[in-house]
Structures are given as structure tokens and as C-alpha cells.
XYZ file of N, CA and C in Angstrom:
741
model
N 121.493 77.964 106.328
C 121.107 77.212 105.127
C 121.326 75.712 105.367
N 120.179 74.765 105.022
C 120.751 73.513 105.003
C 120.540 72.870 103.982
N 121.163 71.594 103.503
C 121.013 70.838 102.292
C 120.554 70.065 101.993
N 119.934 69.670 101.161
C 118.577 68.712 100.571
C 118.452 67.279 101.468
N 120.023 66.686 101.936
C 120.487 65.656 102.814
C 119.501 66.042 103.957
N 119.904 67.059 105.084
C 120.108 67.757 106.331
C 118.015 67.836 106.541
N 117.451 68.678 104.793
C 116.203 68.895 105.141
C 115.150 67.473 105.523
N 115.655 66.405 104.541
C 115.160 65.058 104.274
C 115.071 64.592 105.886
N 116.319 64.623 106.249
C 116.409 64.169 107.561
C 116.023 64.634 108.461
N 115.649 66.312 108.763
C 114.739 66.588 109.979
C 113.744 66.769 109.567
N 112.661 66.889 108.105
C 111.606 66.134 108.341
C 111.201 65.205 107.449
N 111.944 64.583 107.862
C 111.416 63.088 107.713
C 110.752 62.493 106.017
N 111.383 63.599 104.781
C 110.831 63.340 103.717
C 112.125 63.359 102.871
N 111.426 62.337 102.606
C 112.483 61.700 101.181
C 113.353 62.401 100.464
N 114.768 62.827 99.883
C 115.335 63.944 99.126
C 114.361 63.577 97.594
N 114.365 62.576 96.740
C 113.437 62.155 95.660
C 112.557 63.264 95.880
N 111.547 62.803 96.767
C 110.184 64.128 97.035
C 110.609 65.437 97.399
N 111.444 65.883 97.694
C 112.006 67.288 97.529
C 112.433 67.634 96.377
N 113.209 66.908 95.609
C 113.637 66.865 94.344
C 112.652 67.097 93.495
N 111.341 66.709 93.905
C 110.030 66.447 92.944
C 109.060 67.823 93.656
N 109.451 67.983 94.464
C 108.940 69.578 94.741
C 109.309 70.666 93.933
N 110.493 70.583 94.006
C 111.623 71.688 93.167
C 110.743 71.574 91.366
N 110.770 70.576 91.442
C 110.828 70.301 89.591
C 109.200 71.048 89.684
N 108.505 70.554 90.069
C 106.499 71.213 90.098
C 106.481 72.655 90.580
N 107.317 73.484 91.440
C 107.457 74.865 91.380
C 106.752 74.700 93.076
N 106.531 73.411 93.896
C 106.214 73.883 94.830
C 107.115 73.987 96.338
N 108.808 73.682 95.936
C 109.101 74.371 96.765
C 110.704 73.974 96.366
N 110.384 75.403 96.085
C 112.338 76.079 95.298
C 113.421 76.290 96.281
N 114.208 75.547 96.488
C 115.539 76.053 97.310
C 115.575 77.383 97.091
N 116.139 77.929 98.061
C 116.453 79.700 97.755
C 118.148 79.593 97.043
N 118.726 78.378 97.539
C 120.166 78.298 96.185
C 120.365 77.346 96.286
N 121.831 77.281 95.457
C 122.493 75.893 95.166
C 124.102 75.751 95.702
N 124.923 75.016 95.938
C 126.330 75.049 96.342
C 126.750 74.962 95.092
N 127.927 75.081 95.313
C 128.777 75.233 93.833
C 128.757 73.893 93.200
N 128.861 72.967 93.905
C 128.320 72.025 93.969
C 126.932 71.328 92.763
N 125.919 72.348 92.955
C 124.744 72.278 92.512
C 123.635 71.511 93.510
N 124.089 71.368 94.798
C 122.836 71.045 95.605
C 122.008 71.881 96.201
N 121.047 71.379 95.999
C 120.302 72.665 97.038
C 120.347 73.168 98.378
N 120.068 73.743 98.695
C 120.168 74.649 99.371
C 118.867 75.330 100.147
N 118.124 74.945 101.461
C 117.219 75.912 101.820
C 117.142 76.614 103.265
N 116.449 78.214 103.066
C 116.738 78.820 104.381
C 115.631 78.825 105.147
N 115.181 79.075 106.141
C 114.261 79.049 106.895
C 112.634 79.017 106.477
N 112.678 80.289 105.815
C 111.575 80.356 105.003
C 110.999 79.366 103.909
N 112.179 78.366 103.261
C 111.743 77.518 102.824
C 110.987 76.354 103.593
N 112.132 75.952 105.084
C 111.303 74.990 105.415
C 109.806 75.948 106.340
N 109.798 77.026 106.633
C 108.303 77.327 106.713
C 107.453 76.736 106.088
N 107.379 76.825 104.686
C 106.479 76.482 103.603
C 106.716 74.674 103.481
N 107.846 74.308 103.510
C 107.652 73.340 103.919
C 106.710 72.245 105.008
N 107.129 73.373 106.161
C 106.272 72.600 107.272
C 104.418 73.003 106.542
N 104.394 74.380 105.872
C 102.761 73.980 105.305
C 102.115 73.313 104.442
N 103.257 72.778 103.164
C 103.211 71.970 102.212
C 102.761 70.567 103.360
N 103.571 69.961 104.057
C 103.291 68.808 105.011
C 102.157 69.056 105.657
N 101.611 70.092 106.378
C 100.772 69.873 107.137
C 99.307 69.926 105.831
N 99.171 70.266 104.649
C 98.194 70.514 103.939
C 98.149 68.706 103.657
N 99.317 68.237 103.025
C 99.522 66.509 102.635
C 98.768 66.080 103.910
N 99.166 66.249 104.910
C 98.127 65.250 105.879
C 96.632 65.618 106.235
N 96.375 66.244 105.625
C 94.977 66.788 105.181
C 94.498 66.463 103.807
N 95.476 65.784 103.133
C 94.879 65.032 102.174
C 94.627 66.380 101.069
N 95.493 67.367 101.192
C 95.252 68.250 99.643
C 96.342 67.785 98.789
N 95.470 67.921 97.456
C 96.204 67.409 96.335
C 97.648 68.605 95.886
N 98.458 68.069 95.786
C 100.171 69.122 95.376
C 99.580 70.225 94.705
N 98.614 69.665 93.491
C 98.266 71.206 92.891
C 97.851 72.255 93.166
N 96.555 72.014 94.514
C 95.924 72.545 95.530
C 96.847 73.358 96.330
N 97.860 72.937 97.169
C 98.628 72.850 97.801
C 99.863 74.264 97.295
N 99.922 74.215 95.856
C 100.830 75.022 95.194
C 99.676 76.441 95.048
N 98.971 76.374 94.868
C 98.032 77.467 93.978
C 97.599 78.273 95.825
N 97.451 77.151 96.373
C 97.112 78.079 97.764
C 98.320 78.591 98.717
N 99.510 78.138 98.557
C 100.696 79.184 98.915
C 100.825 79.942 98.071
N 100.603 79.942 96.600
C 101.228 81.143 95.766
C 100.159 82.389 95.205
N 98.696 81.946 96.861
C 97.546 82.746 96.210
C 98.098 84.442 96.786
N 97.581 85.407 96.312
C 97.706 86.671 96.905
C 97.061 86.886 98.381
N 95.763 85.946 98.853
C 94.883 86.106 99.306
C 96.219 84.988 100.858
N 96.906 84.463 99.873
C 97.211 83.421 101.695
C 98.035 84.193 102.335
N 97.163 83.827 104.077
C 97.643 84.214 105.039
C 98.175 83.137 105.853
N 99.698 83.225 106.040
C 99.765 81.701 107.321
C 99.275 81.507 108.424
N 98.770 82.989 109.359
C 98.049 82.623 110.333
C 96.950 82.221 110.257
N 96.161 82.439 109.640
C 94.905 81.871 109.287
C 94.711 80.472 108.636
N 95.848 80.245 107.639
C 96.352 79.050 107.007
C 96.535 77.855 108.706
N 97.028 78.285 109.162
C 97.446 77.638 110.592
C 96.111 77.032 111.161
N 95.761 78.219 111.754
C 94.316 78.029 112.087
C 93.591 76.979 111.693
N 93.338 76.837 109.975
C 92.587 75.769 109.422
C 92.823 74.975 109.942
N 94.623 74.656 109.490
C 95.414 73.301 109.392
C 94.850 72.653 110.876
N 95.071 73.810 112.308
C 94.881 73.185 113.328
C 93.299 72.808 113.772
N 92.559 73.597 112.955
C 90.704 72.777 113.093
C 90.832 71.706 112.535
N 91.077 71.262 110.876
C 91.176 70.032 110.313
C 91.838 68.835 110.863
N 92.773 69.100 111.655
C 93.235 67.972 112.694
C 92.744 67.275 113.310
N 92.050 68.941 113.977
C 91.035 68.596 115.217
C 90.029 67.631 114.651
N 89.629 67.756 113.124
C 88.788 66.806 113.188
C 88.719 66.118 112.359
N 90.131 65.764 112.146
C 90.797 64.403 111.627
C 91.140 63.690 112.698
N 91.651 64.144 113.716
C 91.565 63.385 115.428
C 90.112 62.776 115.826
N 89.388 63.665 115.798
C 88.103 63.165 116.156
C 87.445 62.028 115.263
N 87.842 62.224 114.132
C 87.348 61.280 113.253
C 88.014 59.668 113.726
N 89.273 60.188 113.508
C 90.201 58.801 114.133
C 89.916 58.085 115.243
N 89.705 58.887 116.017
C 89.099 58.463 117.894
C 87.612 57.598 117.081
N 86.680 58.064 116.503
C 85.625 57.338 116.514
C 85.559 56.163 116.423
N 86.664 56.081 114.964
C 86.640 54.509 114.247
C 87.825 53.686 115.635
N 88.478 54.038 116.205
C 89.608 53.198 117.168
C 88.349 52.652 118.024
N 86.711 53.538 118.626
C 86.465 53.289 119.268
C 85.519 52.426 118.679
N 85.176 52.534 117.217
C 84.419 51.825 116.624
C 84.692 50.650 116.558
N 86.363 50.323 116.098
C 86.999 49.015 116.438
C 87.024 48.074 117.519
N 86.818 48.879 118.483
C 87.170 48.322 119.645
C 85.952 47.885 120.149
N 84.760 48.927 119.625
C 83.049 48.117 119.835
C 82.908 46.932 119.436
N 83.482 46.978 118.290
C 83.525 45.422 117.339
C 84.313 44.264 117.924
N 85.399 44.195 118.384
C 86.573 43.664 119.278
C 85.247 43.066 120.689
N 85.067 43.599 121.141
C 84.097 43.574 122.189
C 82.414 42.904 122.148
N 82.184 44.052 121.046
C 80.330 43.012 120.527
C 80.687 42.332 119.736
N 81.686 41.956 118.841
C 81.288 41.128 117.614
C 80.658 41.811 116.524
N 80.717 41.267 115.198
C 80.385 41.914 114.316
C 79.224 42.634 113.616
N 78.530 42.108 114.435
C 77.006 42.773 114.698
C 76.495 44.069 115.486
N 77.919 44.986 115.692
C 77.336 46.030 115.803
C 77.408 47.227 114.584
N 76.031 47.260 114.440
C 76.134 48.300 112.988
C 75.955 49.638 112.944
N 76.595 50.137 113.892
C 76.455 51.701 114.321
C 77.311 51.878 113.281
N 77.635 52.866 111.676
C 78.197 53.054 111.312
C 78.757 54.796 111.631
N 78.425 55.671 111.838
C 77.925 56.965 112.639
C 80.215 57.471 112.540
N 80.556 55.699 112.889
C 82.150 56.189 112.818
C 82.601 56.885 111.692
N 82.489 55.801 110.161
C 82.880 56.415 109.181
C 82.507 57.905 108.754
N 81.277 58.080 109.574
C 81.039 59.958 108.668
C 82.024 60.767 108.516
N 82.382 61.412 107.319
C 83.531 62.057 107.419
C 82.675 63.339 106.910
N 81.615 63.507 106.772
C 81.083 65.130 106.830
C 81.770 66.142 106.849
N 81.616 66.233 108.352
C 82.606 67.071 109.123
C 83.380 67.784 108.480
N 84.214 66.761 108.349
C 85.685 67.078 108.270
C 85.971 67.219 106.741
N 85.001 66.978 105.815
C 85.176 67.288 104.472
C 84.479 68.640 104.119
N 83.394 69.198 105.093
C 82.785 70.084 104.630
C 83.641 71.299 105.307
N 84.363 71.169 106.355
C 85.593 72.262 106.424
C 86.505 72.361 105.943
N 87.010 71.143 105.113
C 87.835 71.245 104.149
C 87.740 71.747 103.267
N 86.643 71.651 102.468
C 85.950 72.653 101.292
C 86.136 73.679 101.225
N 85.405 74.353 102.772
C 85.265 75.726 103.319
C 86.526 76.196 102.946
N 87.628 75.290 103.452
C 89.171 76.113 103.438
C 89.544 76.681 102.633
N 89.533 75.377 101.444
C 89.762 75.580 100.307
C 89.565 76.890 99.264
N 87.735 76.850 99.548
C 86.975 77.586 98.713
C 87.362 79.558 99.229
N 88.094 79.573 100.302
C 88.526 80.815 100.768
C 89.464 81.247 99.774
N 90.373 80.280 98.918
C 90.868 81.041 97.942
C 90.243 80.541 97.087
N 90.220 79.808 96.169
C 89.862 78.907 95.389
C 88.613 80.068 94.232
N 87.653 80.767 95.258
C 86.627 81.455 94.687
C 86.929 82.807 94.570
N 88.242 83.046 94.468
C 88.475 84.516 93.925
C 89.034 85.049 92.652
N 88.664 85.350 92.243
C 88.740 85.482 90.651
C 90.134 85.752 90.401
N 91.061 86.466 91.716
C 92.834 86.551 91.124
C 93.300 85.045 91.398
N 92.655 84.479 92.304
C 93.044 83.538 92.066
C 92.647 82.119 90.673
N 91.714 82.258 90.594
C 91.373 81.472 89.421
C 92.519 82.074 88.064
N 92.152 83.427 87.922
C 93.310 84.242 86.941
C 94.710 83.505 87.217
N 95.635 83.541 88.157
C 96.320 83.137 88.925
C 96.807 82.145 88.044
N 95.777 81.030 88.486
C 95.605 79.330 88.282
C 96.114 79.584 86.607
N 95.030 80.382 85.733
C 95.188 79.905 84.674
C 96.166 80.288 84.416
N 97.193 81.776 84.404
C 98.385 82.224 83.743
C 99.594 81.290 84.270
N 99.635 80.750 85.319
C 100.665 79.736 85.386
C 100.650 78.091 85.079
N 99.763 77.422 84.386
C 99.001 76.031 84.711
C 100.234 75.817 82.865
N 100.155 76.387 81.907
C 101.121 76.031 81.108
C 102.478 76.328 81.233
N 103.179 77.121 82.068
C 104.593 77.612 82.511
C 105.410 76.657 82.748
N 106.559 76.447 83.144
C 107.700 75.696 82.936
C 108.000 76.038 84.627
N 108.836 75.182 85.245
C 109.454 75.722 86.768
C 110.421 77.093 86.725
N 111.075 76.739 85.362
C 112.089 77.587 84.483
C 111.673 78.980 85.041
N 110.333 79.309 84.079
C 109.510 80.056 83.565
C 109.177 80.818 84.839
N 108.629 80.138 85.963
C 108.285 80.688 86.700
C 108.857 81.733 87.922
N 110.305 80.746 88.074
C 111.339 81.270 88.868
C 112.230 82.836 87.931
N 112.124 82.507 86.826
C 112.457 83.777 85.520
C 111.478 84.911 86.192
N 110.375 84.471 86.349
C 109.341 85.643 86.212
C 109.586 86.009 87.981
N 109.680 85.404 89.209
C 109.742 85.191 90.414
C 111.186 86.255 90.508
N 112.231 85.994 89.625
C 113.290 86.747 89.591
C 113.260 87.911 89.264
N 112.618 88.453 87.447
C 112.447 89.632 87.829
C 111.236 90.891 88.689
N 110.725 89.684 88.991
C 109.623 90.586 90.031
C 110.569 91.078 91.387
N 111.454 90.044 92.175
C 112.267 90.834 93.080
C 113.284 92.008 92.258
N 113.961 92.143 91.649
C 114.900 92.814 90.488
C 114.326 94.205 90.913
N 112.765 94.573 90.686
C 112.039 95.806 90.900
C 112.112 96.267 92.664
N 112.302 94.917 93.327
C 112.251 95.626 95.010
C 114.071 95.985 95.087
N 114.813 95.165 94.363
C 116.549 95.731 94.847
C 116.369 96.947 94.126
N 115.591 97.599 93.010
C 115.758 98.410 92.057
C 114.632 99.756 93.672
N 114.346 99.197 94.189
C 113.365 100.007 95.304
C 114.091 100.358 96.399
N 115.239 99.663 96.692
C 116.103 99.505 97.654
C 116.978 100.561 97.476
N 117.488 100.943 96.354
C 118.535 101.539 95.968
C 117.689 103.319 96.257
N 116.187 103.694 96.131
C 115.965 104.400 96.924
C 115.257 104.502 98.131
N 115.171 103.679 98.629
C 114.932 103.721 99.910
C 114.623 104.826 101.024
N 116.054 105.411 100.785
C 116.578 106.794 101.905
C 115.703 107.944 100.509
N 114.861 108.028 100.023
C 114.353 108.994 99.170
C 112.954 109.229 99.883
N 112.240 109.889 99.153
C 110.984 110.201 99.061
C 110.011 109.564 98.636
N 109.389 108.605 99.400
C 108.291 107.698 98.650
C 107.270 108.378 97.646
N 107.219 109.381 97.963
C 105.918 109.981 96.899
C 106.668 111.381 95.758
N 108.127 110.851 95.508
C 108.770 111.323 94.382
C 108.154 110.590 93.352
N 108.450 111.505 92.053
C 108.192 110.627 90.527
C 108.596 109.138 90.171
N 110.312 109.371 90.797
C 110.548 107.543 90.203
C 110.269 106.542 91.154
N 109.748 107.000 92.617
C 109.071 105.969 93.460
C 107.891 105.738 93.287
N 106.972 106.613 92.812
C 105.601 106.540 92.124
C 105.619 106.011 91.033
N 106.544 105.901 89.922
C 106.995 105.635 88.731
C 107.267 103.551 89.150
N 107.948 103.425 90.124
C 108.264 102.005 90.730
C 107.047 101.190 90.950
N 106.804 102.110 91.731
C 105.029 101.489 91.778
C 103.842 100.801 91.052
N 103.936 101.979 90.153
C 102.890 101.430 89.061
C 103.661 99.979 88.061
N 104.854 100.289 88.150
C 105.720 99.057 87.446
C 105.650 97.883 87.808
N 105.322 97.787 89.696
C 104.951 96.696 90.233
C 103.726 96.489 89.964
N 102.873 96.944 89.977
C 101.355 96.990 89.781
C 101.406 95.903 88.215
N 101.872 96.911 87.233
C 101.504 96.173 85.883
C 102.580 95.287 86.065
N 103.040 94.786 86.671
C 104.395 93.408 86.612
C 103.188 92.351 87.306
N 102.470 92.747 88.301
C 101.350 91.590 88.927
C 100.397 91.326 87.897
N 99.849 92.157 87.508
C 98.646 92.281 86.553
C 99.248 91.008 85.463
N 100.355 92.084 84.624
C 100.462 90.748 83.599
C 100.963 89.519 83.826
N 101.645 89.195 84.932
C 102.139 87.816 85.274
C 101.437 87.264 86.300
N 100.680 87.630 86.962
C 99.815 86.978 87.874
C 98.317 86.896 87.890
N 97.903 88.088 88.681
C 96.605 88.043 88.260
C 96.286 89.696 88.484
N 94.806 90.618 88.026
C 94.447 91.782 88.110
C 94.709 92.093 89.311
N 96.374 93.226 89.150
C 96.047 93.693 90.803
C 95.312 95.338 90.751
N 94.361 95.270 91.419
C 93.385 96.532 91.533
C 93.895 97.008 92.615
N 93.573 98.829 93.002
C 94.395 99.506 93.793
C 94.248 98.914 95.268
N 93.310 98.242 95.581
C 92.734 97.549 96.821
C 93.670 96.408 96.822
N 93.762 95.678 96.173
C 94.960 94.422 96.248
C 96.183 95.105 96.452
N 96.623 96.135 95.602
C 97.913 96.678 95.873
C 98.236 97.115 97.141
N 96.894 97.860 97.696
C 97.151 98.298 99.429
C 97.682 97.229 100.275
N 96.892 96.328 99.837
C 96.675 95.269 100.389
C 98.272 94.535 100.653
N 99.083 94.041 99.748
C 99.999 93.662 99.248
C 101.120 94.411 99.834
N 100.909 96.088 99.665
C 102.114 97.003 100.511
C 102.038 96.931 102.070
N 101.079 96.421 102.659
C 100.476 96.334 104.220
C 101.930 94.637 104.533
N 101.244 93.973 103.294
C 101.535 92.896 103.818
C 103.066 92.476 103.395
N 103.739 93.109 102.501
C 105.338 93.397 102.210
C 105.684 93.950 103.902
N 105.448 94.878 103.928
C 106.504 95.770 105.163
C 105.750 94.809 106.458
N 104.881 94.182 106.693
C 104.120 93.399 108.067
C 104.911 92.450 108.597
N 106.441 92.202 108.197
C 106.904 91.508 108.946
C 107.098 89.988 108.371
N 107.365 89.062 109.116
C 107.147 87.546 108.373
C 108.243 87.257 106.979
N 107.884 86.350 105.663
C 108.484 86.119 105.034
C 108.332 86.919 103.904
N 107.840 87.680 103.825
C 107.737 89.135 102.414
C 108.995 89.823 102.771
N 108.680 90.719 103.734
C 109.814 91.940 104.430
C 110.880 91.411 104.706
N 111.089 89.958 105.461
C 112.762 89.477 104.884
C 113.383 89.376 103.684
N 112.366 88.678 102.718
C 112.883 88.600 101.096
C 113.021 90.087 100.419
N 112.197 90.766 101.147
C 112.865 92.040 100.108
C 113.390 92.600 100.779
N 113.445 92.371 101.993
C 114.720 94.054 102.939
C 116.225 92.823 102.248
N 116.109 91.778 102.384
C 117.294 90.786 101.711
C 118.046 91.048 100.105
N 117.111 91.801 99.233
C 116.875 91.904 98.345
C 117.170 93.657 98.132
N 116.642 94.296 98.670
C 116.945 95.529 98.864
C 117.589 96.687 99.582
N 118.091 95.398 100.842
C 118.584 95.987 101.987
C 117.212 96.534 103.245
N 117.824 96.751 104.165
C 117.025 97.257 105.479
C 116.239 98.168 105.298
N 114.908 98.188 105.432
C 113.579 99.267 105.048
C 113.523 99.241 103.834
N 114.032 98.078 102.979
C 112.992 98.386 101.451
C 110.840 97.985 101.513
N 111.280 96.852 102.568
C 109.492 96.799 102.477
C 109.011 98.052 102.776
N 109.659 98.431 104.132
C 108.493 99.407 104.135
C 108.546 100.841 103.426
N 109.872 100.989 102.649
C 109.791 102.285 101.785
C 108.616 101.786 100.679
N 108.792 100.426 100.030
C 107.489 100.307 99.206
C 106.230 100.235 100.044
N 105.835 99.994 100.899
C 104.562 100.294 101.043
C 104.325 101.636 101.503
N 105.152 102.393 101.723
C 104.508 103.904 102.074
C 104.480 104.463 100.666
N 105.178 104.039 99.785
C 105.114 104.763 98.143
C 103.386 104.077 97.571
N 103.604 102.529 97.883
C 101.963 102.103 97.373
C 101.068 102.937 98.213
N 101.261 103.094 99.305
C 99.847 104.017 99.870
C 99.714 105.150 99.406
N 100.875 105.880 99.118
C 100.687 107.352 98.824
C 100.381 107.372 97.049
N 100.380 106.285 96.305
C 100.543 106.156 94.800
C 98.838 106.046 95.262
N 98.584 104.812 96.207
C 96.853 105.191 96.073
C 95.783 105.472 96.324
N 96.634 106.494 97.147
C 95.403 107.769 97.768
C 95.804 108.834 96.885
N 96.583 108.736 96.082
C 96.852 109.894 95.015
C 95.405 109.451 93.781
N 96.293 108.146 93.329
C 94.818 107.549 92.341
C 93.596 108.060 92.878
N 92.962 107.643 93.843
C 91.687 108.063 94.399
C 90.921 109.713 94.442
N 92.207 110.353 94.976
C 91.837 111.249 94.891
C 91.364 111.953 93.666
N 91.811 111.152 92.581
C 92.134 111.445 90.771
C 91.074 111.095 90.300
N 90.542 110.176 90.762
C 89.073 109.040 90.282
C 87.817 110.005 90.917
């Protein structure tokens, strides 16, 4: 764990602007010292390092918040972008240095403007964007949290884990018993009403990507102990190939 001091200083951002992260919901210490400072663990500065790399791409905080907290984001793919948009935010940069330097050289009479196009690099930005941006859980998403409080959100963030320690505790059971099937659907309507419509396809989706490793399956095996992700996702699969079979 390190402290709001420690994060400022290895990268290079202001405690104020961390402070002002925390308060907008886009990036919550995982605690506080008794003290009351914050506090963040790895996984925070993950999201950190993507919060930064989205800012130098010029996405707006709100942008920035709604596309880490979409259902749909993936960081490898998130990566990916970040590292094309570089690529041609580099390229863009190289033009105009060389554009400068035409000018430095001809004088001001050369009117190749061809440097400034930023096309490119705005019309893959879009693209990025519009990968979540145009999905209806996410728009849903957008709207059920856009009046909420930071309060509000971390309340609701809290008892949504509450249901994986409450998953944890059976674990060593039978995923496709009554009260693990019973858990299930609880998560289901806990997304639905606080987030956005999760349909049995999102839910698969969601149990794949809990137990897959990364920063889901730490927060809840943390939360529930060792093999809670993946006891919930073998209960979501078997809850919905049961549904299906029912439909």
C-alpha cells in the first residue's frame, strides 16, 4: 500500500489532483490510515496508470470515468488503443517538428499545411471511444450514476462486494445448489438495478471475466477468500444454462 504523498511522487501527479480524483469517483483509494490518508494498492495505481495514459490522449475525466467503470472494458484492448493513439499522436508530433523545421529552413512561405491534419488521430479516437460509448448498458450505466454522490457510489460499490464475501463463505459447496443459484440471481438483479440491464449473456460474460484472473478475481478472492471468483462463475454458468434450457 502506498500513500497519497508516495503515489504523487512516483507518478508525477499532484496529491490536489488525486484528491480531486477521489472526490469525482474516478479513482478511490482502496483505504485510509487511521490517520485518514489514503491509501492505494496496486490495482489502484493500475487504473491510475490508465486514467494518465487516456489524459494524454486528451479524454475528458468524464469519458475517462464511464469507460473504466463500463462492463464492456477490457485493459488489454484498452492498452492496445492507448498504444495506436500514441502511435499517432507521435506521428502527428514528428510532422509539425518537421514542419517547423521546414519553416526554420524555407522561411515562411512554405504552405504545406498537410502537418496540422489531425484526422487520423481523431477519427481513432472516436472509434475508441464509440466501442463503449454505443452500448446501451453503457449509456444505461451513464445515466443511473450521472446524479449520485461519490458517497453513493462507493455505498452501492460496497454492497455489491458484501454478496461475493457472502459467496465466499460457500465456496467449498456446490455451485448449482439452491442458495448458490439463489446468490446468483441476487447478483444479477443487484447489476440490473444499480447499473445497467444485465441479460444472461452479460452475466456469462461477467462470470468468465470475475474468475479470468487480473483485477476482478483479486478483489473478490480478497473479499471472499481463495476460489470465490471462480466458485461464482461456475454457479453463473450453471444458473445459465439452467435458464436456457427453461426458455
Amino acid at each position: 500500500m502506498m500513500t497519497v504523498h508516495e503515489v504523487s511522487r512516483l507518478a508525477g501527479v499532484s496529491i490536489r489532483t488525486l484528491q480531486y480524483y477521489d472526490k469525482i469517483g474516478l479513482l478511490c483509494p482502496t483505504g485510509y490510515t487511521d490517520a485518514g490518508y489514503r491509501l492505494y494498492d496496486d490495482t489502484d495505481l493500475e487504473r491510475l496508470q490508465h486514467i494518465l495514459l487516456f489524459r494524454e490522449l486528451e479524454f475528458p475525466l468524464k469519458e475517462i470515468k464511464a469507460i473504466l467503470n463500463s462492463p464492456d472494458f477490457d485493459r488489454s484492448k484498452a492498452l492496445e488503443q492507448q498504444i495506436k493513439l500514441l502511435q499517432l499522436k507521435k506521428e502527428h508530433i514528428e510532422n509539425l517538428i518537421n514542419f517547423a523545421l521546414g519553416i526554420k529552413m524555407m522561411g515562411v512561405r512554405n504552405m504545406d499545411f498537410k502537418a496540422f491534419d489531425r484526422s487520423k488521430l481523431d477519427e481513432y479516437s472516436k472509434r475508441a471511444k464509440e466501442l463503449y460509448e454505443n452500448t446501451p448498458e453503457y449509456k444505461e450505466m451513464e445515466e443511473k450514476q450521472k446524479n449520485r454522490t461519490r458517497e453513493e457510489d462507493q455505498l452501492l460499490a460496497d454492497r455489491f462486494m458484501l454478496l461475493f464475501k457472502e459467496a465466499g463463505e460457500m465456496r467449498n459447496t456446490d455451485p448449482a445448489s439452491p442458495k448458490a443459484q439463489d446468490l446468483v440471481k441476487r447478483i444479477q438483479n443487484y447489476i440490473t438495478e444499480n447499473m445497467y440491464t444485465c441479460s444472461n449473456t452479460i452475466l456469462r460474460s461477467l462470470g468468465k471475466m470475475y474468475s479470468g484472473g487480473g483485477d476482478f478475481t483479486k478483489n473478490i478472492d480478497e473479499y471472499g477468500g481463495e476460489g470465490t471468483a471462480e466458485f461464482v462463475d461456475h454457479a453463473i454458468q450453471i444458473y445459465c444454462e439452467a435458464d436456457a434450457d427453461h426458455s
